[in-house]
GROMACS .gro file of N, CA and C in nm:
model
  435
    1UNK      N    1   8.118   4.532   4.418
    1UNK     CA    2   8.241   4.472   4.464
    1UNK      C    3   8.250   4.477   4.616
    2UNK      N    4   8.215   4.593   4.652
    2UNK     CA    5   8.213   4.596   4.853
    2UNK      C    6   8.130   4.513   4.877
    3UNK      N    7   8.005   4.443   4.807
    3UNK     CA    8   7.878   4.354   4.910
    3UNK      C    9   7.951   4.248   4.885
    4UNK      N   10   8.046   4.214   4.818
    4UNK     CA   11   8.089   4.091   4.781
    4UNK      C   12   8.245   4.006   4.905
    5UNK      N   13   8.322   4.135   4.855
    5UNK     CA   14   8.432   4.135   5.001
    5UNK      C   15   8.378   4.167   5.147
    6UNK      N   16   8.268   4.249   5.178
    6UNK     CA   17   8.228   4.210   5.343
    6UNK      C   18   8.179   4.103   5.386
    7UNK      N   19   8.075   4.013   5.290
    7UNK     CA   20   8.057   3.893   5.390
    7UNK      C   21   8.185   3.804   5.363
    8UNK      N   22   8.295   3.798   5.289
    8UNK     CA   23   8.369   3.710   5.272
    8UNK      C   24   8.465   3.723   5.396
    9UNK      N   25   8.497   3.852   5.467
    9UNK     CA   26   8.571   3.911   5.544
    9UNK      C   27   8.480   3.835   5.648
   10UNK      N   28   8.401   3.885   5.681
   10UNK     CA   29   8.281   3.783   5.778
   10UNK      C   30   8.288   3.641   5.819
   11UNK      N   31   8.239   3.590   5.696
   11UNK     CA   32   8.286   3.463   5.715
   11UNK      C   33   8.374   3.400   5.762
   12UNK      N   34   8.509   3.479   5.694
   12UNK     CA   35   8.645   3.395   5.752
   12UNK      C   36   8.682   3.419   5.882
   13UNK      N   37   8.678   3.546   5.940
   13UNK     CA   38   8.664   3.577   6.117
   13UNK      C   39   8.564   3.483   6.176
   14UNK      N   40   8.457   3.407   6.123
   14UNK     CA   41   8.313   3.353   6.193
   14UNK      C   42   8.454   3.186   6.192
   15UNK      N   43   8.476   3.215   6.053
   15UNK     CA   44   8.546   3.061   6.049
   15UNK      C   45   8.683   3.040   6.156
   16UNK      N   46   8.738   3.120   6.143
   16UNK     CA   47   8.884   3.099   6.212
   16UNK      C   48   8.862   3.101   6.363
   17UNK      N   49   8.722   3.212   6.402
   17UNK     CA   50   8.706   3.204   6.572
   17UNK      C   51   8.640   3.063   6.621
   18UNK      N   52   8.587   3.005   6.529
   18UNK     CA   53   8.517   2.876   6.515
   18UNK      C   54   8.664   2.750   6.559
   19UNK      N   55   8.722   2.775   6.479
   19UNK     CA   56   8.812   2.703   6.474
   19UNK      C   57   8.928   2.703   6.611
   20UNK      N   58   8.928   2.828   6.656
   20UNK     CA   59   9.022   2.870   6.724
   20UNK      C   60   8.909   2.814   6.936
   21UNK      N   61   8.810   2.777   6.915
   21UNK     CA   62   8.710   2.712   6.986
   21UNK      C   63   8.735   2.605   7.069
   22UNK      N   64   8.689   2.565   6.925
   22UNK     CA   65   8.681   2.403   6.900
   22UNK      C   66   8.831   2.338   6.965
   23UNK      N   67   8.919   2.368   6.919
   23UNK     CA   68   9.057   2.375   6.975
   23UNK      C   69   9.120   2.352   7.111
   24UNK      N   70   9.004   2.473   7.176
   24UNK     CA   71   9.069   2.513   7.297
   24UNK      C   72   8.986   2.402   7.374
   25UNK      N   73   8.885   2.384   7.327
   25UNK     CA   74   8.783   2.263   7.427
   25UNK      C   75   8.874   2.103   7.368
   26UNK      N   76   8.908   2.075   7.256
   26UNK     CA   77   8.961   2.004   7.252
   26UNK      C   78   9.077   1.932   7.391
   27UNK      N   79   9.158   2.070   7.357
   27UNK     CA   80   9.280   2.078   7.480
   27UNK      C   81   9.255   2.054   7.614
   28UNK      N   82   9.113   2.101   7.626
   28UNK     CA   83   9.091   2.058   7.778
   28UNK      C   84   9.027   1.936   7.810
   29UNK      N   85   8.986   1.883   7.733
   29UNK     CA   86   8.940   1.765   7.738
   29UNK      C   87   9.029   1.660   7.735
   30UNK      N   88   9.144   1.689   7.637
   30UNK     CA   89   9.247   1.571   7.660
   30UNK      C   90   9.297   1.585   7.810
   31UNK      N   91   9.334   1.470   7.881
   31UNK     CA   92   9.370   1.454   8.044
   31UNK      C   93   9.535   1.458   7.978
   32UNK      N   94   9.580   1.538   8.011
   32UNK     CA   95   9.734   1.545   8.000
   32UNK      C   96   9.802   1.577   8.142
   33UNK      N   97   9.911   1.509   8.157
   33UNK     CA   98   9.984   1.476   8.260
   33UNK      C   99  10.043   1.574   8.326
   34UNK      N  100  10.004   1.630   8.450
   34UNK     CA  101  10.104   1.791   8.492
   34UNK      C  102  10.196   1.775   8.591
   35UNK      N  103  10.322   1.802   8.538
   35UNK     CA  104  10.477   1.792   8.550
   35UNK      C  105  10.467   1.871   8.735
   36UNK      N  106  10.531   1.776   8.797
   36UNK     CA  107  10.590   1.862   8.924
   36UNK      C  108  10.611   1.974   8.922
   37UNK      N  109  10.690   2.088   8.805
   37UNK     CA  110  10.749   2.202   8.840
   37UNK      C  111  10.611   2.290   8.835
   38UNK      N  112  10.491   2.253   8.786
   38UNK     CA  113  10.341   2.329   8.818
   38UNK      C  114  10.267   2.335   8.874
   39UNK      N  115  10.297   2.225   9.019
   39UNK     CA  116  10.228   2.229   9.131
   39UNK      C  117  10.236   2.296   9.224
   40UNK      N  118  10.189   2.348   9.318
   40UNK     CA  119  10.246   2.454   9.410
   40UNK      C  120  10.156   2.464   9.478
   41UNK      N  121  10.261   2.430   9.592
   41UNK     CA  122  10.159   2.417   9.756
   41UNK      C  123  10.132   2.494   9.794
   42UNK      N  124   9.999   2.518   9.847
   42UNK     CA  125   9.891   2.612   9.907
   42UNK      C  126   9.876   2.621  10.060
   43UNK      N  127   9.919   2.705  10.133
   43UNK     CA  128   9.889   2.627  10.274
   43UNK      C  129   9.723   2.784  10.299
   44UNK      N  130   9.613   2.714  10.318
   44UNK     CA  131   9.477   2.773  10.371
   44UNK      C  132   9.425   2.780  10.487
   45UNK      N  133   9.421   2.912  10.550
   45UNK     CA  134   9.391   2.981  10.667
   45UNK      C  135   9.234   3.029  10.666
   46UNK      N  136   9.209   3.044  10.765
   46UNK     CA  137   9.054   3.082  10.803
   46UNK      C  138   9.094   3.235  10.796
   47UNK      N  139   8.915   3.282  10.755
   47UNK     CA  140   8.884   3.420  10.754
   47UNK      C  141   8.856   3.481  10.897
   48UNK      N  142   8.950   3.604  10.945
   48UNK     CA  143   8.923   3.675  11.021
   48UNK      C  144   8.879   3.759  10.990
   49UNK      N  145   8.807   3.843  11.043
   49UNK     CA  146   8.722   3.978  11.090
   49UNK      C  147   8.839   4.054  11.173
   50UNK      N  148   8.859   4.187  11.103
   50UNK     CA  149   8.958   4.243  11.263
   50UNK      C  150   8.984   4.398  11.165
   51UNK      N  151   8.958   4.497  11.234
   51UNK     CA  152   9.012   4.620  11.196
   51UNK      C  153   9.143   4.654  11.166
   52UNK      N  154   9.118   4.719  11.086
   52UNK     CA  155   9.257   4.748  11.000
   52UNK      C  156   9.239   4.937  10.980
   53UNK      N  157   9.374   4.980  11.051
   53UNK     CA  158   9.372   5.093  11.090
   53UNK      C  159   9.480   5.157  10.937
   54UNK      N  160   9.459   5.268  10.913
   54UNK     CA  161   9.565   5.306  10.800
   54UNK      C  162   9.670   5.405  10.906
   55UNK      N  163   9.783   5.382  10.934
   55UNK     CA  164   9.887   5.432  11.006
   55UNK      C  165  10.038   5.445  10.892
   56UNK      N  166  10.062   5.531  10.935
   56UNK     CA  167  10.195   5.596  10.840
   56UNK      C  168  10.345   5.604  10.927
   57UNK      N  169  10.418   5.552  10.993
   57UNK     CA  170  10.481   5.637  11.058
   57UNK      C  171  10.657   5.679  10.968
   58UNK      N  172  10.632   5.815  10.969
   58UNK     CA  173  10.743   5.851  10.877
   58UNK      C  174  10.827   5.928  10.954
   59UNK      N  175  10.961   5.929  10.967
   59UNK     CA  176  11.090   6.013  10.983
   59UNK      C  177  11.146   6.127  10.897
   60UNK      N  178  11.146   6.226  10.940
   60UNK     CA  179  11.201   6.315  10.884
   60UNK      C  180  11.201   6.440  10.947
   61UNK      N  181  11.280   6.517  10.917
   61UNK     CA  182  11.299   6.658  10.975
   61UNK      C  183  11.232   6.808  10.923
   62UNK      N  184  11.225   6.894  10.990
   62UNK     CA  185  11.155   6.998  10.929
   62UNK      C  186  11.260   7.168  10.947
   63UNK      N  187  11.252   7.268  10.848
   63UNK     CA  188  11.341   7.308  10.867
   63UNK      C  189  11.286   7.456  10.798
   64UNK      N  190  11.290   7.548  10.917
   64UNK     CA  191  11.195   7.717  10.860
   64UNK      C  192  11.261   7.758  10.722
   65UNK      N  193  11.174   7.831  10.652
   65UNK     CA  194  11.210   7.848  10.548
   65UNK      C  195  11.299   8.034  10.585
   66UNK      N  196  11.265   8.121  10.693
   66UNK     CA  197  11.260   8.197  10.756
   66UNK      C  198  11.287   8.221  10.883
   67UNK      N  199  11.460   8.269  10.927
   67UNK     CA  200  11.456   8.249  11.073
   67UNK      C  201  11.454   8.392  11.091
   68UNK      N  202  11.421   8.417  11.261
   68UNK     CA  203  11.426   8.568  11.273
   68UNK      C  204  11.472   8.581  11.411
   69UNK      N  205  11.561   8.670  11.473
   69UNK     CA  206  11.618   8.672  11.581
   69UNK      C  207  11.536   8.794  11.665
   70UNK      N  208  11.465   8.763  11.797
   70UNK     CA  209  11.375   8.811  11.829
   70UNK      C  210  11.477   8.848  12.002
   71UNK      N  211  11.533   9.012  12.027
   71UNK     CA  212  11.607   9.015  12.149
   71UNK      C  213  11.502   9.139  12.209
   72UNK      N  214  11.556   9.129  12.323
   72UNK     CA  215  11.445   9.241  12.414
   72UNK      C  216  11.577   9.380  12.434
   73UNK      N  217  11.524   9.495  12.447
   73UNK     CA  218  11.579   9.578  12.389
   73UNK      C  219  11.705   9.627  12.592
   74UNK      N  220  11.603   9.522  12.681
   74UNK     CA  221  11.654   9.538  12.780
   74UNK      C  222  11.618   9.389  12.898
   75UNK      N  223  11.783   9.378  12.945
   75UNK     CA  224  11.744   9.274  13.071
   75UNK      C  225  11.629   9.257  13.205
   76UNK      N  226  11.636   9.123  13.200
   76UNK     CA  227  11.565   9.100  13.326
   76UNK      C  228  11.470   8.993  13.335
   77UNK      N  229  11.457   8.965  13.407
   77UNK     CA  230  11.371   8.797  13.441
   77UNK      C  231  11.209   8.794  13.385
   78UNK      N  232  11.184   8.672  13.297
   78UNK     CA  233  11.072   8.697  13.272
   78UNK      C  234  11.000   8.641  13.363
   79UNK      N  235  10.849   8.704  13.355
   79UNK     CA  236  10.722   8.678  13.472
   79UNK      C  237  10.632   8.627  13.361
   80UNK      N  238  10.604   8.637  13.277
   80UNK     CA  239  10.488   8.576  13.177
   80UNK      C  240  10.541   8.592  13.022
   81UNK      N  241  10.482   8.460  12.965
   81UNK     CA  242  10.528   8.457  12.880
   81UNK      C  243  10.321   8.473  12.783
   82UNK      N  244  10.400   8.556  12.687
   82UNK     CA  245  10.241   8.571  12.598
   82UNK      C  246  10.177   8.487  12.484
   83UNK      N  247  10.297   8.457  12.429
   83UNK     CA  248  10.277   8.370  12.306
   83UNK      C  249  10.289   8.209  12.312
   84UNK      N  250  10.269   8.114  12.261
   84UNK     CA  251  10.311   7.978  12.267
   84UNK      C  252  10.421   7.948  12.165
   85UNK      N  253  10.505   7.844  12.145
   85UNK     CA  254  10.552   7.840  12.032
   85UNK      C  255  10.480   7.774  11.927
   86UNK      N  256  10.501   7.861  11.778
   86UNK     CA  257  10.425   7.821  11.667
   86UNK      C  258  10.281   7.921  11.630
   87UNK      N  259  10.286   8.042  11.715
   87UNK     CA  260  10.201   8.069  11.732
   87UNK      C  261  10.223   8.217  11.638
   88UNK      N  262  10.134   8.277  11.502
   88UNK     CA  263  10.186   8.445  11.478
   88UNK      C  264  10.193   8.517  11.553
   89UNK      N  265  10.308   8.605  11.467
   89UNK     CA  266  10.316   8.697  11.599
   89UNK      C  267  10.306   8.827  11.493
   90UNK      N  268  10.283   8.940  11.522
   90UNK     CA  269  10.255   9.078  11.410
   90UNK      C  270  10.414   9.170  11.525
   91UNK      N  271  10.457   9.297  11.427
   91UNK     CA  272  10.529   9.350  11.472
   91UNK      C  273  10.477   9.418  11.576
   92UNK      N  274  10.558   9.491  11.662
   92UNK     CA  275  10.542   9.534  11.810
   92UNK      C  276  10.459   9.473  11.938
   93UNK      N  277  10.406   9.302  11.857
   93UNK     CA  278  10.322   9.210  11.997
   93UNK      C  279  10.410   9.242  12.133
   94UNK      N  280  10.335   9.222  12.208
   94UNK     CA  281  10.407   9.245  12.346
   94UNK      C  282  10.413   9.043  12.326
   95UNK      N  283  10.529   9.018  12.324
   95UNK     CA  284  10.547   8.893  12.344
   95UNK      C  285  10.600   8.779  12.542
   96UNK      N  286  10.713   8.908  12.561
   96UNK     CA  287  10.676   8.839  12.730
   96UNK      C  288  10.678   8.957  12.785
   97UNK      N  289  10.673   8.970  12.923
   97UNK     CA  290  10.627   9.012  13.066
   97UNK      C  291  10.769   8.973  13.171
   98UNK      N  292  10.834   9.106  13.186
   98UNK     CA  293  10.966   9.143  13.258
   98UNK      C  294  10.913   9.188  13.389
   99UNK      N  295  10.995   9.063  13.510
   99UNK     CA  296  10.944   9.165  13.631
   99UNK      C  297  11.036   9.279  13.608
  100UNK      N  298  10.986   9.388  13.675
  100UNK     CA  299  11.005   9.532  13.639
  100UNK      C  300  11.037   9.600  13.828
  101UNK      N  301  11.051   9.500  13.882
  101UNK     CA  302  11.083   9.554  14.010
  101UNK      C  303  11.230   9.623  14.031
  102UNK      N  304  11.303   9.581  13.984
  102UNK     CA  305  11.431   9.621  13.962
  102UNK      C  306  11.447   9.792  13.895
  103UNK      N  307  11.377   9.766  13.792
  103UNK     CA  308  11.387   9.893  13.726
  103UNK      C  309  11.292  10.015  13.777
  104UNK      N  310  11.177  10.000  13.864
  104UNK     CA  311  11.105  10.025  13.948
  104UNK      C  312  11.231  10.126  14.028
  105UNK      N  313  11.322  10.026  14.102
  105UNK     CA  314  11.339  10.100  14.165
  105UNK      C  315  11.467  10.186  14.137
  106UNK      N  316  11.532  10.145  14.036
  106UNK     CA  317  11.624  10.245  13.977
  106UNK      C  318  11.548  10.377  13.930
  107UNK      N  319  11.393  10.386  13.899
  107UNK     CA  320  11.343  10.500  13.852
  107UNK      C  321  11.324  10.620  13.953
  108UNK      N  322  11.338  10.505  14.121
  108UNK     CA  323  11.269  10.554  14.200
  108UNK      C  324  11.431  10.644  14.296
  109UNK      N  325  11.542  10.540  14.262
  109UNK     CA  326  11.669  10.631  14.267
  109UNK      C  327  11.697  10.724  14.181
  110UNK      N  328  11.672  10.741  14.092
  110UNK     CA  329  11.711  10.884  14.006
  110UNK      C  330  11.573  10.935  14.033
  111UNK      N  331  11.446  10.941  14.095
  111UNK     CA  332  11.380  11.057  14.121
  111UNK      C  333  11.427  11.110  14.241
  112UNK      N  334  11.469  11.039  14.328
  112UNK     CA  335  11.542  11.113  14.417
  112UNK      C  336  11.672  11.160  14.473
  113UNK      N  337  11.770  11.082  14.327
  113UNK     CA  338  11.850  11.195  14.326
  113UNK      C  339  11.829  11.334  14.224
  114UNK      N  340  11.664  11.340  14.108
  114UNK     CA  341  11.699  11.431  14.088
  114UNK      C  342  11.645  11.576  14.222
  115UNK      N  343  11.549  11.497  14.287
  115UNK     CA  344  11.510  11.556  14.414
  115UNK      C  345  11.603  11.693  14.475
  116UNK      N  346  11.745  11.537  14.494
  116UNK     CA  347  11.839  11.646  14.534
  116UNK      C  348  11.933  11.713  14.474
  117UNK      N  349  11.874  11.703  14.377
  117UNK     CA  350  11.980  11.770  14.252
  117UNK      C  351  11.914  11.914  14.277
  118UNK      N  352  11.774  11.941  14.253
  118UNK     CA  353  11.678  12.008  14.230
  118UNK      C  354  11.700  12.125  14.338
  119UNK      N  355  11.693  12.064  14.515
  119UNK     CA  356  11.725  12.103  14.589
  119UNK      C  357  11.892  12.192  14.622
  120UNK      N  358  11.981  12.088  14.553
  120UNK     CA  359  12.108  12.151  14.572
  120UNK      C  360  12.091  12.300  14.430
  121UNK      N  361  12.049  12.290  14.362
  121UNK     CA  362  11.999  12.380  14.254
  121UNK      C  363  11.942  12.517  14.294
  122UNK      N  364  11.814  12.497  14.417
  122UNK     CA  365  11.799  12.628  14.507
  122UNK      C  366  11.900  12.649  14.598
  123UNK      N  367  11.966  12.569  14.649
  123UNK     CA  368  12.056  12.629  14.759
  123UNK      C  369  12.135  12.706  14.673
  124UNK      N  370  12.225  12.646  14.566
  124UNK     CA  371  12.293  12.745  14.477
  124UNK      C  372  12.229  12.875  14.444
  125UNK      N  373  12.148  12.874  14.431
  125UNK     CA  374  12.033  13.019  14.339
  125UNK      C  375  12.081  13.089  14.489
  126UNK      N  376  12.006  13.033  14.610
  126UNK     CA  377  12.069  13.092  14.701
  126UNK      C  378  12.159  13.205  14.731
  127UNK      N  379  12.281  13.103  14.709
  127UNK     CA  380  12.375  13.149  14.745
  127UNK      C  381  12.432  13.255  14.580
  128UNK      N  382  12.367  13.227  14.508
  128UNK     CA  383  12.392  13.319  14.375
  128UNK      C  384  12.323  13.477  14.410
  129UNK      N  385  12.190  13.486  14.498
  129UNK     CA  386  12.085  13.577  14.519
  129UNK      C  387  12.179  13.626  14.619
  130UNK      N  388  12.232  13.567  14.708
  130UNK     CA  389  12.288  13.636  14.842
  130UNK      C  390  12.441  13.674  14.756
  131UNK      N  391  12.512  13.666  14.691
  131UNK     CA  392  12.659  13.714  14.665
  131UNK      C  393  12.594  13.783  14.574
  132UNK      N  394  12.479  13.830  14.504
  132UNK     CA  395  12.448  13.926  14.421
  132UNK      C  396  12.375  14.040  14.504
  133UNK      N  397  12.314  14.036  14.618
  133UNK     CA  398  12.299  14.129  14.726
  133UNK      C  399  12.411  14.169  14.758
  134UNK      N  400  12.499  14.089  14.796
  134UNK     CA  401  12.634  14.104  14.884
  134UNK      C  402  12.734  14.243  14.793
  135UNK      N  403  12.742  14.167  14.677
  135UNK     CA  404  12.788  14.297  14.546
  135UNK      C  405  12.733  14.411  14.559
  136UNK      N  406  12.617  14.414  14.536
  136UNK     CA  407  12.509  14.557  14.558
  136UNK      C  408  12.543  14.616  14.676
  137UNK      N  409  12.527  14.550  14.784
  137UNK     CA  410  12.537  14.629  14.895
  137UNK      C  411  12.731  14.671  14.878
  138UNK      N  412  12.801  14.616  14.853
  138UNK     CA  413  12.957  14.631  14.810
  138UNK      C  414  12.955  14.724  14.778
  139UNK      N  415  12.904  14.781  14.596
  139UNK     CA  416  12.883  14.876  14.502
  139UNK      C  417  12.835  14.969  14.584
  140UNK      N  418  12.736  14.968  14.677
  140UNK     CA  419  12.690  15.091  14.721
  140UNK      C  420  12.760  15.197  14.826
  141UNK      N  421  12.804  15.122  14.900
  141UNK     CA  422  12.918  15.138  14.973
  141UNK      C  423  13.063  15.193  14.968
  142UNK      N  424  13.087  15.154  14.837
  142UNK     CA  425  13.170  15.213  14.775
  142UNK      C  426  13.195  15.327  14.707
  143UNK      N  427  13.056  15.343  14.650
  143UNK     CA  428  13.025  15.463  14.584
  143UNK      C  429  13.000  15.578  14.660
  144UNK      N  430  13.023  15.543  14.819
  144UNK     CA  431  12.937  15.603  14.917
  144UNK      C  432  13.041  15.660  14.940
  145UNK      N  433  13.118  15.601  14.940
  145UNK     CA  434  13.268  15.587  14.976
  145UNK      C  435  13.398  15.610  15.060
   0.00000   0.00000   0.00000
């Protein structure tokens, strides 16, 4: 029963594509008349040669996912700067360069006032050594009496 229904199945696909052919050559062969609304004007330009660049230009904004507020722990004018922007940075980078003349010389006023601190410090001992003689010799004197 199957050798009998496959070529019949065969056949009729061989027949109907046959048919479905014949048809289409028919159709083109008849000269049939084509309606204005299927014409459509062509206007034809010559072939150039010319580079063609792939360019994007897009708008938009960008925005850290991470801000961090970066202050110096003390004033004063910077003289160099170390980093660029965009650039990592790890904790404790020395990032800029403070002229330091200023503070220079405030270090250089409190060494010499502790100078005379130091100094007014022996004159006191001084005068602590001499009123503690001064007593002694008092005490002795007294006792002398």
């Amino acid at each position: 029963m199957k050798f009998i229904v496959l070529p019949f199945v065969l056949a009729s696909c061989l027949g109907l594509g046959w048919a479905v052919f014949v048809d289409s050559q028919r159709r083109s062969e008849l000269d049939l008349p084509v309606s204005e609304e299927e014409i459509v004007a062509v206007e034809a330009v010559g072939l150039v040669t010319r580079d063609v660049e792939d360019a994007l230009e897009l708008v938009g904004s960008l925005e850290a996912g991470r801000e961090v507020e970066i202050r110096s722990r003390v004033s004063g004018q910077v003289t160099e700067l170390t980093v660029d922007v965009g650039d990592e940075i790890t904790a404790g980078q020395e990032l800029v360069r403070l002229d330091s003349a200023q503070e220079q010389e405030l270090v250089r006023q409190a060494e010499a006032a502790r100078k005379v601190a130091l100094a007014e410090q022996g004159a006191q001992q001084l005068r602590v050594n001499a009123a503690g003689l001064e007593y002694m010799r008092q005490k002795d004197l007294r006792s002398k009496g």
